[in-house]
PDB file of C-alpha atoms in Angstrom:
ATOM      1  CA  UNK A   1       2.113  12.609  12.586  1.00  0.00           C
ATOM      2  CA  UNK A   2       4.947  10.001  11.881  1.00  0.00           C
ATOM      3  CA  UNK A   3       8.447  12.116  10.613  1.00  0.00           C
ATOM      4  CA  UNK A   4      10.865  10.624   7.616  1.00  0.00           C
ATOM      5  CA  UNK A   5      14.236  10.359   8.772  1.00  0.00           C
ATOM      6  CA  UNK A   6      17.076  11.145   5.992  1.00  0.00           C
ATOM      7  CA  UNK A   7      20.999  11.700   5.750  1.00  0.00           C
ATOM      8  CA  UNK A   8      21.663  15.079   4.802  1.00  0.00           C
ATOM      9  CA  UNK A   9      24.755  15.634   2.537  1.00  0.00           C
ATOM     10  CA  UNK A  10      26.852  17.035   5.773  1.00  0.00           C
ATOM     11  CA  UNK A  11      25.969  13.288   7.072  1.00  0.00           C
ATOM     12  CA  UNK A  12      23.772  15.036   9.912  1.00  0.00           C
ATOM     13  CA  UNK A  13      20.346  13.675  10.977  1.00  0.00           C
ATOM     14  CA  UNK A  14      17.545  15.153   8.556  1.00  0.00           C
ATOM     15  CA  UNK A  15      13.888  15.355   9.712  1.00  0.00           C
ATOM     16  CA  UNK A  16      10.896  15.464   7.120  1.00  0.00           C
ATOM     17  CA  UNK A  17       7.177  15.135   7.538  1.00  0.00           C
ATOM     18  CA  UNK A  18       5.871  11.833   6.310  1.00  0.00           C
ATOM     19  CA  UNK A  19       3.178  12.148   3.607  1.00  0.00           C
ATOM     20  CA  UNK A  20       0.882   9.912   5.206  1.00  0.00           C
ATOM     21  CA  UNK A  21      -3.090   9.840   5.180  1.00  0.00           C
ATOM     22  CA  UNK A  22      -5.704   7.314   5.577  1.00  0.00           C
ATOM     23  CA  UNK A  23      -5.881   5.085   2.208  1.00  0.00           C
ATOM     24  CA  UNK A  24      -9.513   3.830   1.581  1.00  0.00           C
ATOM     25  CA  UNK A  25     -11.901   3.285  -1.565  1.00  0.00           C
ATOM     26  CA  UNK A  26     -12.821   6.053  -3.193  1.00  0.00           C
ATOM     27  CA  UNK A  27     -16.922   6.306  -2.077  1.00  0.00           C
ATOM     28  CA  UNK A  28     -18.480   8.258  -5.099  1.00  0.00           C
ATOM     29  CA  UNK A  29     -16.291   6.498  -7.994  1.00  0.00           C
ATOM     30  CA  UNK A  30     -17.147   2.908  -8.320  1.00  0.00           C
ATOM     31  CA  UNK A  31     -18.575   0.111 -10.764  1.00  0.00           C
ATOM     32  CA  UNK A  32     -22.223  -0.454 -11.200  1.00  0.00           C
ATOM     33  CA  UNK A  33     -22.404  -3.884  -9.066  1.00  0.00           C
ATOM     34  CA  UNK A  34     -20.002  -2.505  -6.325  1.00  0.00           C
ATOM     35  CA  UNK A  35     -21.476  -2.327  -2.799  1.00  0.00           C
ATOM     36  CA  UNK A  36     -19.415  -0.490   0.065  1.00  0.00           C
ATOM     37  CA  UNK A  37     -19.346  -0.410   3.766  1.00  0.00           C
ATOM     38  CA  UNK A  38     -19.189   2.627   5.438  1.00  0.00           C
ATOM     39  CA  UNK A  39     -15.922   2.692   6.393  1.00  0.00           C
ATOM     40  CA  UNK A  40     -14.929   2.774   2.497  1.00  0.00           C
ATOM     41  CA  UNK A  41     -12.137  -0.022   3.063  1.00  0.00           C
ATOM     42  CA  UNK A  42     -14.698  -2.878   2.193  1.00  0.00           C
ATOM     43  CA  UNK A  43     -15.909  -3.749  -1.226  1.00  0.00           C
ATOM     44  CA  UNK A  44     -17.927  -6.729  -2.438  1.00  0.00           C
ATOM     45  CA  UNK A  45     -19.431  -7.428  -5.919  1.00  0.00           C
ATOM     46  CA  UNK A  46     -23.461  -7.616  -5.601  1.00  0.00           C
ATOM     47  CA  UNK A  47     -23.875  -9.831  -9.013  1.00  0.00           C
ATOM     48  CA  UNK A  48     -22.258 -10.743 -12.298  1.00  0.00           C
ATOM     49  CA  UNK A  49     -18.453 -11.270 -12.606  1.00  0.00           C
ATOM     50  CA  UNK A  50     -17.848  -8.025 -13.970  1.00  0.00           C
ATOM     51  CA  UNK A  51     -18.497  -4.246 -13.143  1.00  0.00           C
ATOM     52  CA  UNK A  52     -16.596  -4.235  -9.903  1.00  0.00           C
ATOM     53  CA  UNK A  53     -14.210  -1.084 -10.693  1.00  0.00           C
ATOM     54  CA  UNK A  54     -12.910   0.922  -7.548  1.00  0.00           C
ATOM     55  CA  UNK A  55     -10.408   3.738  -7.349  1.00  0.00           C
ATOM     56  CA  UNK A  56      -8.064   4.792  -3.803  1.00  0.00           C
ATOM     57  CA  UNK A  57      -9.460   8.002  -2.362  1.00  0.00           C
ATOM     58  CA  UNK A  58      -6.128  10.201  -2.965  1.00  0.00           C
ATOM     59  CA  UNK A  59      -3.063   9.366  -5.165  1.00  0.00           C
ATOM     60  CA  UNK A  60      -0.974   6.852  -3.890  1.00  0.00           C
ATOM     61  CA  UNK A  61       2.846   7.589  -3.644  1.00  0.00           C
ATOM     62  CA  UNK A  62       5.405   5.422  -5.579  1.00  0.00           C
ATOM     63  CA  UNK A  63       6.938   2.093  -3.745  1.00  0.00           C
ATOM     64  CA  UNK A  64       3.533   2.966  -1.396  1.00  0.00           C
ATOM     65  CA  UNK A  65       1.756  -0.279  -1.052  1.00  0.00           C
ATOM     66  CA  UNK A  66      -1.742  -0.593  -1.725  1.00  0.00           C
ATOM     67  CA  UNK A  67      -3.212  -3.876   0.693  1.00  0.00           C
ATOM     68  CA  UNK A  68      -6.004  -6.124   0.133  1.00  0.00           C
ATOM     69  CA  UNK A  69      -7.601  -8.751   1.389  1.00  0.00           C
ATOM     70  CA  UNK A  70      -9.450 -11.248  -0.074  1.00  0.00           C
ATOM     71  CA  UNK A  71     -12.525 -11.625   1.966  1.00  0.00           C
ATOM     72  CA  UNK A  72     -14.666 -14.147  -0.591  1.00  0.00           C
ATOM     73  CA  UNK A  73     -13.644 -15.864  -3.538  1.00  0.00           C
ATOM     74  CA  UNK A  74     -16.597 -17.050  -5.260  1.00  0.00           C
ATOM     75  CA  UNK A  75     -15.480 -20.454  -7.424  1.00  0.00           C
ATOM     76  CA  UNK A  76     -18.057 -20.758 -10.181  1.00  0.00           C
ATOM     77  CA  UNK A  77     -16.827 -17.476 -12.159  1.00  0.00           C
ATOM     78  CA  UNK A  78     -13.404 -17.707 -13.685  1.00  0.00           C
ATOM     79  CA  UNK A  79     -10.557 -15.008 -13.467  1.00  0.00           C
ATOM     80  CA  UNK A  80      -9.745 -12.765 -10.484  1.00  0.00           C
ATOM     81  CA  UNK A  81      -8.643  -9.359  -9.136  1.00  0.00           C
ATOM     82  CA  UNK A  82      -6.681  -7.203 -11.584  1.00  0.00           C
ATOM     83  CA  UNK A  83      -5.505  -3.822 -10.045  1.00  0.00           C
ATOM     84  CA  UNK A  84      -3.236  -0.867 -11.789  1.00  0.00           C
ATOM     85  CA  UNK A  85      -3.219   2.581 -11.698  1.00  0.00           C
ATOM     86  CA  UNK A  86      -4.353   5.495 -13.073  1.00  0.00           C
ATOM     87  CA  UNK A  87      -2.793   8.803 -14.258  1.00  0.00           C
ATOM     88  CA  UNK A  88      -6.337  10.174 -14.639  1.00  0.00           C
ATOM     89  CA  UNK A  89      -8.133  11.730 -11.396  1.00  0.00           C
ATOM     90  CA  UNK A  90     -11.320   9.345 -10.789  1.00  0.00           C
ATOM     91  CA  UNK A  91     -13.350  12.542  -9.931  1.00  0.00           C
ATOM     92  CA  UNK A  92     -12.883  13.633 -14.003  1.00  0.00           C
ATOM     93  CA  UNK A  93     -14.834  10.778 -14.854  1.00  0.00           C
ATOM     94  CA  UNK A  94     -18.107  11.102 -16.063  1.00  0.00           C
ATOM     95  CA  UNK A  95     -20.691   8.428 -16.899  1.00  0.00           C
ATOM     96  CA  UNK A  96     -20.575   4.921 -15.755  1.00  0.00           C
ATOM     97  CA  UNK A  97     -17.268   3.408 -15.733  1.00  0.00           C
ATOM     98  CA  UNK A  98     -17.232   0.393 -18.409  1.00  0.00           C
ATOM     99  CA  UNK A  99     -17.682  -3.427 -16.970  1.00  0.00           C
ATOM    100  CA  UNK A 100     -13.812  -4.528 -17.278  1.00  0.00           C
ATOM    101  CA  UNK A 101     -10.476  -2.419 -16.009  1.00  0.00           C
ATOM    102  CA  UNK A 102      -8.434  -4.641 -18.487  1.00  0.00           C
ATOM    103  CA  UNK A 103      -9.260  -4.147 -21.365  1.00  0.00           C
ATOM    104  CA  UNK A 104     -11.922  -1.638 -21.346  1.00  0.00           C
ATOM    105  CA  UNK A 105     -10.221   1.345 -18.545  1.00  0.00           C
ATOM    106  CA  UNK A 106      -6.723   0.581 -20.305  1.00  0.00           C
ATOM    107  CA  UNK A 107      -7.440   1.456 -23.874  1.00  0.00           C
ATOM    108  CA  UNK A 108      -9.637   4.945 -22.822  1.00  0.00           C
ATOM    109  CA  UNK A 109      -6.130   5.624 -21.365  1.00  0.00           C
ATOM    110  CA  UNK A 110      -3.661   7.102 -18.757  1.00  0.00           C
ATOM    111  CA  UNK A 111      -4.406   3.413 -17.401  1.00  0.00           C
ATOM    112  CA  UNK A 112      -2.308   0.642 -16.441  1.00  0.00           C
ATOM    113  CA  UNK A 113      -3.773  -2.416 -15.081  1.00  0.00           C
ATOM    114  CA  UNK A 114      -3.072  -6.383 -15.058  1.00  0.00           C
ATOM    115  CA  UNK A 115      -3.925 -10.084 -13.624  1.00  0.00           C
ATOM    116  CA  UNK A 116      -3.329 -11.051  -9.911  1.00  0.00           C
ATOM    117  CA  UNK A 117      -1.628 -14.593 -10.049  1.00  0.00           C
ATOM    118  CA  UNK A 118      -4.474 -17.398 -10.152  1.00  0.00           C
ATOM    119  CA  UNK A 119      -2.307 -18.692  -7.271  1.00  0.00           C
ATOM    120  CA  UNK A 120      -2.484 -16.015  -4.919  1.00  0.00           C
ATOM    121  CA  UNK A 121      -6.627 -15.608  -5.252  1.00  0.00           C
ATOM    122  CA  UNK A 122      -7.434 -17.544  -2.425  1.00  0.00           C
ATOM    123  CA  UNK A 123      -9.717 -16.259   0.856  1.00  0.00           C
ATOM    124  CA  UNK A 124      -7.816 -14.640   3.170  1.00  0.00           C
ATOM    125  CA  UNK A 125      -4.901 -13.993   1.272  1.00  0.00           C
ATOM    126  CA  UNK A 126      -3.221 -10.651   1.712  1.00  0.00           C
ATOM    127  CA  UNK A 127      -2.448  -8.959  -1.881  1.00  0.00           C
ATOM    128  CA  UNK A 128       0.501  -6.126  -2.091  1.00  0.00           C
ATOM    129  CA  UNK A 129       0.508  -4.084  -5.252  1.00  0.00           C
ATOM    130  CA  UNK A 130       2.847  -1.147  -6.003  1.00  0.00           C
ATOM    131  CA  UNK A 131       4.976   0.981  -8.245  1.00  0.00           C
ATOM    132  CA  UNK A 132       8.421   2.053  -8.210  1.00  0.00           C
ATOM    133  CA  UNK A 133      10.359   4.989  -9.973  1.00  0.00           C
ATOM    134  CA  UNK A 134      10.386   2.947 -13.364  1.00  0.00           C
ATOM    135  CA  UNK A 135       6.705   3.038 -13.720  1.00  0.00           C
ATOM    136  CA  UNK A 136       7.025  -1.039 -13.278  1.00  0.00           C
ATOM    137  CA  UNK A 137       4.073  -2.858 -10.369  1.00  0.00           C
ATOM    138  CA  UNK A 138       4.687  -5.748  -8.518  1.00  0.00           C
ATOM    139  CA  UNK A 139       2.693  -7.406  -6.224  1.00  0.00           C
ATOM    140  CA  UNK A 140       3.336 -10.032  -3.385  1.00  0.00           C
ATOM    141  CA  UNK A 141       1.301 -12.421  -1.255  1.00  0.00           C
ATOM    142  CA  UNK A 142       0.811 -12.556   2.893  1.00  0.00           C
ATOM    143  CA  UNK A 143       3.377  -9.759   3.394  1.00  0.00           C
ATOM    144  CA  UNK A 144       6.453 -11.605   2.060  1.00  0.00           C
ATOM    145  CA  UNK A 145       9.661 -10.625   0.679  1.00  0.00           C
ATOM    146  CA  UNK A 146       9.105 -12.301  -2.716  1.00  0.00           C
ATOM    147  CA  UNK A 147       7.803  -9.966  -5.358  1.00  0.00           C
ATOM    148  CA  UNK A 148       6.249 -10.484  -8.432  1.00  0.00           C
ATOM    149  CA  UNK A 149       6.451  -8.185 -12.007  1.00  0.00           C
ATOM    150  CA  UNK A 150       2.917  -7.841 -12.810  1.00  0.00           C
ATOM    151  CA  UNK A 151       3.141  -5.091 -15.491  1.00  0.00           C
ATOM    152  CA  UNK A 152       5.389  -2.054 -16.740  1.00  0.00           C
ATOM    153  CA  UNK A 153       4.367   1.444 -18.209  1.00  0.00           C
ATOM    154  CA  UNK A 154       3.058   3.466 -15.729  1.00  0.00           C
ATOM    155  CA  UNK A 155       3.643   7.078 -15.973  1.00  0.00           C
ATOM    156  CA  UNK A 156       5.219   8.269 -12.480  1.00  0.00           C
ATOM    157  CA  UNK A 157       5.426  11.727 -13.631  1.00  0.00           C
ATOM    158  CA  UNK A 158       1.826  12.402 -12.618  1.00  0.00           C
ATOM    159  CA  UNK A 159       0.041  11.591  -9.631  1.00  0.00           C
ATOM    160  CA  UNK A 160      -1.169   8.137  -9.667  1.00  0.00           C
ATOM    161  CA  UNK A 161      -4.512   6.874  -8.102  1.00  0.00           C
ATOM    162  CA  UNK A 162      -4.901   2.591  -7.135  1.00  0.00           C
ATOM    163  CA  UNK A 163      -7.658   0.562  -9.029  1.00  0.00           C
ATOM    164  CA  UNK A 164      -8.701  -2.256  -8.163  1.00  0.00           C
ATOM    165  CA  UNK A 165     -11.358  -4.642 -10.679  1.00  0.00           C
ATOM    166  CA  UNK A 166     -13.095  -7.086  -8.400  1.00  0.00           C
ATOM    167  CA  UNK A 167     -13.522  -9.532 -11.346  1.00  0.00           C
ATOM    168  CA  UNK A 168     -14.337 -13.410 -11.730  1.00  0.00           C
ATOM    169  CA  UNK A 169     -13.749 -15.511  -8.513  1.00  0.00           C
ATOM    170  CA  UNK A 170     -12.663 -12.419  -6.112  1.00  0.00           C
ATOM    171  CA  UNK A 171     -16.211 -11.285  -4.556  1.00  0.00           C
ATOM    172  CA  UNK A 172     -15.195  -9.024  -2.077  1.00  0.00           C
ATOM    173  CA  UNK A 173     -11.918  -7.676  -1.248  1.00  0.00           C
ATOM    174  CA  UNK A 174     -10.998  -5.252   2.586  1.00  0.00           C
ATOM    175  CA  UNK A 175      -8.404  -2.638   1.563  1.00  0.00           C
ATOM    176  CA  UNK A 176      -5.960  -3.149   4.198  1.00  0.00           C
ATOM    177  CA  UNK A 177      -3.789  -0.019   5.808  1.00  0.00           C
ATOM    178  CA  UNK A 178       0.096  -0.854   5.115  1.00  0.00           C
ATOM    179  CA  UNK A 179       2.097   1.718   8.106  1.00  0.00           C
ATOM    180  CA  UNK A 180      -0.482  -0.585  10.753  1.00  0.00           C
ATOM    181  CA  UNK A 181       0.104  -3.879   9.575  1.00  0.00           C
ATOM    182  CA  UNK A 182       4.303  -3.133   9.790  1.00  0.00           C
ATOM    183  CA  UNK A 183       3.752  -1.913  13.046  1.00  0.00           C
ATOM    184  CA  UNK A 184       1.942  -4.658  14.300  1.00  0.00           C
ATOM    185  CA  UNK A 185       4.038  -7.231  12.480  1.00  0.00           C
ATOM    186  CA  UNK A 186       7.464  -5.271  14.109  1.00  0.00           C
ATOM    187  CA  UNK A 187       5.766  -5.433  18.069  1.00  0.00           C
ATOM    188  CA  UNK A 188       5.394  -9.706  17.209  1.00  0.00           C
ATOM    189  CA  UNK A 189       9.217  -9.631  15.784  1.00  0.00           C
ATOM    190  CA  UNK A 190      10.599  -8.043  19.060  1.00  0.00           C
ATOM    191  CA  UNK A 191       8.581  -8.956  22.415  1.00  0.00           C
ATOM    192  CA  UNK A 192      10.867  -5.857  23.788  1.00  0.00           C
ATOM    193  CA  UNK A 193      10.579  -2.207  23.028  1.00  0.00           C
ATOM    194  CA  UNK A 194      14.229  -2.283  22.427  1.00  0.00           C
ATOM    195  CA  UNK A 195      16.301  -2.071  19.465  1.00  0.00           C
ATOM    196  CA  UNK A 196      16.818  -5.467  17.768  1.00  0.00           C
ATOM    197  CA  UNK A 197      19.975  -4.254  16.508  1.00  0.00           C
ATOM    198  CA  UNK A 198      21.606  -2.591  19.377  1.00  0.00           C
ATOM    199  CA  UNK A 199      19.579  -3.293  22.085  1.00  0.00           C
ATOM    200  CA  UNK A 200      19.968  -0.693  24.255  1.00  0.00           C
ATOM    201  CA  UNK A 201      17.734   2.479  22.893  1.00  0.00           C
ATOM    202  CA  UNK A 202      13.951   1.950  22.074  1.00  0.00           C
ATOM    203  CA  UNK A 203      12.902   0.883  18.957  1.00  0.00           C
ATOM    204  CA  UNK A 204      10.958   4.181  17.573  1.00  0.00           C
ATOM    205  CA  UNK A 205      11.419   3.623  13.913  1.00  0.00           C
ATOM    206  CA  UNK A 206       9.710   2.310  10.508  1.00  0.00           C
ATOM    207  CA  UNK A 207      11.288   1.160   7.236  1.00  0.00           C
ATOM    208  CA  UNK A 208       9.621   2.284   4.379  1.00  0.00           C
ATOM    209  CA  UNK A 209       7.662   1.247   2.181  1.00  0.00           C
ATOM    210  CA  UNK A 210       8.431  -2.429   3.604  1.00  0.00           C
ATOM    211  CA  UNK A 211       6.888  -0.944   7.322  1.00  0.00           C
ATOM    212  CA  UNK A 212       8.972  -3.194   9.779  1.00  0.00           C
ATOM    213  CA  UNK A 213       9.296  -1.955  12.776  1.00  0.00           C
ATOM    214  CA  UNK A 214      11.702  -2.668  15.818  1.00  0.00           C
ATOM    215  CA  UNK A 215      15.000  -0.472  15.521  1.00  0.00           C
ATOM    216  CA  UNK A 216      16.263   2.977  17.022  1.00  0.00           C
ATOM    217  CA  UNK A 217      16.617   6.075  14.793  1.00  0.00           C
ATOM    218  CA  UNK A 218      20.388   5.553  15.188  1.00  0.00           C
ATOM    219  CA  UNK A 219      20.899   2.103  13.731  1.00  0.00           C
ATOM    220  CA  UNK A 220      18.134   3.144  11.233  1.00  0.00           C
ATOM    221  CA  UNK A 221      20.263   5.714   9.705  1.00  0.00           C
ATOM    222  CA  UNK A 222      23.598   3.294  10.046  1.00  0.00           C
ATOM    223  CA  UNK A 223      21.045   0.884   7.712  1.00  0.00           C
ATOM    224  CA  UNK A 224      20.424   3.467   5.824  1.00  0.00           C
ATOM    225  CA  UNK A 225      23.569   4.286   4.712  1.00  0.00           C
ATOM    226  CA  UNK A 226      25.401   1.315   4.489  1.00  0.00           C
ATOM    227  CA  UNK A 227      23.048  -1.660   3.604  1.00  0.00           C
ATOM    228  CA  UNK A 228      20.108   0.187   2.506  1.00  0.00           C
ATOM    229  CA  UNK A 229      17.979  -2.579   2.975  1.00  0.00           C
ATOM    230  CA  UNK A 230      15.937  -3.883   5.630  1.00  0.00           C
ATOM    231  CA  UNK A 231      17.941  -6.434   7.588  1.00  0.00           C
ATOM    232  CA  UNK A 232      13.997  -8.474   8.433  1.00  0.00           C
ATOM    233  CA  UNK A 233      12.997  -8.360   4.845  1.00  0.00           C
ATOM    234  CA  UNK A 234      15.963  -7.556   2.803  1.00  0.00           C
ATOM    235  CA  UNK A 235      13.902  -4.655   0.723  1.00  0.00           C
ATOM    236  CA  UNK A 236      15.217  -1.278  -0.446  1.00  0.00           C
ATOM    237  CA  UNK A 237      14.659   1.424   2.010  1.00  0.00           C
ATOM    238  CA  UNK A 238      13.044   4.595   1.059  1.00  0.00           C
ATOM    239  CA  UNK A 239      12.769   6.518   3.492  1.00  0.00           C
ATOM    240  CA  UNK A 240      12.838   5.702   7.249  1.00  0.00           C
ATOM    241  CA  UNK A 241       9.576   6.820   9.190  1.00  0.00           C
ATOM    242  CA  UNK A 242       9.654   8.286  12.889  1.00  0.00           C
ATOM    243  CA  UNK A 243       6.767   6.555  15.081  1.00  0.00           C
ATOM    244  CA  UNK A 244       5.717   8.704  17.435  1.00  0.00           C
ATOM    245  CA  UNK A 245       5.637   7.966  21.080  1.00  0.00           C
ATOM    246  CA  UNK A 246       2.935  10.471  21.618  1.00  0.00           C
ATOM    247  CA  UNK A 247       0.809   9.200  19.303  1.00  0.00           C
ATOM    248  CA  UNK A 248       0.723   5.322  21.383  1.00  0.00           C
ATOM    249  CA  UNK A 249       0.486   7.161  24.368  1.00  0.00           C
ATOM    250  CA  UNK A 250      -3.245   8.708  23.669  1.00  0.00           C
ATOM    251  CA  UNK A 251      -4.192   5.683  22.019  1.00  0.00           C
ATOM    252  CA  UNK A 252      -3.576   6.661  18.148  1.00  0.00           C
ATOM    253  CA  UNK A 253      -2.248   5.143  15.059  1.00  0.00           C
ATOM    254  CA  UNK A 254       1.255   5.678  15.297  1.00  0.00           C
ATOM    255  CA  UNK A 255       1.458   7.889  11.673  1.00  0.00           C
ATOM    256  CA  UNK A 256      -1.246   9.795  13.253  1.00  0.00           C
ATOM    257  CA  UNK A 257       1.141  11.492  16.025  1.00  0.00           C
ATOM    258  CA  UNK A 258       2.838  14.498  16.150  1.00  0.00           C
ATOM    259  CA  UNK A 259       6.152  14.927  14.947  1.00  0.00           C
ATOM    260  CA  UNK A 260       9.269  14.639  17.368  1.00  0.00           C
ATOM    261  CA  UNK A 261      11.844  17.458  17.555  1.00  0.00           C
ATOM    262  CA  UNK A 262      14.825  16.727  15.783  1.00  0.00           C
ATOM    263  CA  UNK A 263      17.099  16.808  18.564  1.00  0.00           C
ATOM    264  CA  UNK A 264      15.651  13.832  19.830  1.00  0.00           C
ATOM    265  CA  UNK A 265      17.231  11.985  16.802  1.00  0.00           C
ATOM    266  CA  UNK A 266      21.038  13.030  17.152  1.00  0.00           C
TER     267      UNK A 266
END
């Protein structure tokens, strides 16, 4: 799989295993009206405007985004997508889940949820959610830099699964997978395979959790620890993810690779 790059405190490369695993909807855990495709990325709300609850499969990690996109927004209900997280595992829950994530999920507890932006509930819109180390969630729209404070309190010293409440005018929603759609996005930003910052070695690296691609390991760890923001999108790095060449060679998702030695970092 994909490796995290890190300084060490000698200032020598550091190698770590990236934590990642496919993110979809969890398939036994879901609201009464919820119908799911097979793949468990795709949800749509059968009827009503309410009792469209779903949870992520595994806990998502913190400043990990969760993606969606808004496949059908149905204009004669009112409202639209809320999404939080939970500090509760969705396989401990027993009995149908109630109609509404906000307010009904929140006051049960170890629940944090709140209200997409009207604005950004549109078909074909891309929704970002996330959480950072304060327990705050922000959200953006169509992969941009901008962010937006949708809610504070969430407990980050538990681990935390998504939800998502396909309410009012969002229908049906795709969950979208993050570490692809920076990878894709980096190959448009640099038509060459080299680094856009040097542009001599080969761009083998991913910021994280932004996910742009297109710069060497070493100018990755010079952003690292100077800047420590991505120069495409200006966003705190976290950790800086190793794409594997092995992995593009036989045809797999990048994150799904094995892990290069160490030595080929220094």
């Amino acid at each position: 799989m994909g490796a995290c790059l890190c300084p060490s405190d000698d200032e020598s490369d550091g190698f770590l295993e990236a934590s990642y695993s496919p993110l979809f909807f969890h398939p036994h855990v879901k609201g009464s009206q919820i119908f799911m495709d097979e793949s468990c990325c795709t949800v749509s709300r059968m009827d009503t405007f309410h009792d469209g609850i779903v949870f992520s499969n595994r806990p998502v990690e913190l400043y990990e985004k969760v993606t969606l996109k808004i496949l059908q927004d149905d204009q004669k209900w009112q409202g639209g997508l809320r999404v939080g997280f939970t500090w509760k595992n969705p396989c401990l829950r027993f009995g149908p889940l109630p109609p509404f994530v906000c307010p009904d999920l929140v006051i049960q507890g170890k629940t944090c949820a709140g209200v997409v932006p009207d604005e950004y509930i549109a078909e074909d819109n891309i929704i970002s959610f996330w959480v950072d180390g304060q327990g705050c969630v922000f959200c953006s729209i169509n992969l941009e830099a901008e962010r937006s404070l949708l809610f504070k309190g969430v407990s980050v010293q538990s681990p935390l699964w998504a939800i998502v409440d396909v309410y009012g005018r969002t229908k049906a929603v795709q969950l979208l997978d993050s570490p692809s759609l920076g990878f894709q996005g980096g190959a448009e930003e640099s038509t060459a395979e080299d680094c856009m910052v040097c542009c001599e070695s080969q761009a083998s690296t991913m910021m994280f959790p932004c996910c742009h691609t297109g710069f060497c390991s070493s100018c990755s760890l010079k952003i690292f620890r100077t800047s420590g923001r991505c120069p495409l999108c200006r966003e705190k790095v976290k950790k800086i993810l190793q794409i594997s060449t092995l992995a593009e060679s036989e045809g797999l998702p990048s994150w799904l690779g094995k892990s290069e030695s160490a030595s080929s970092l220094r």
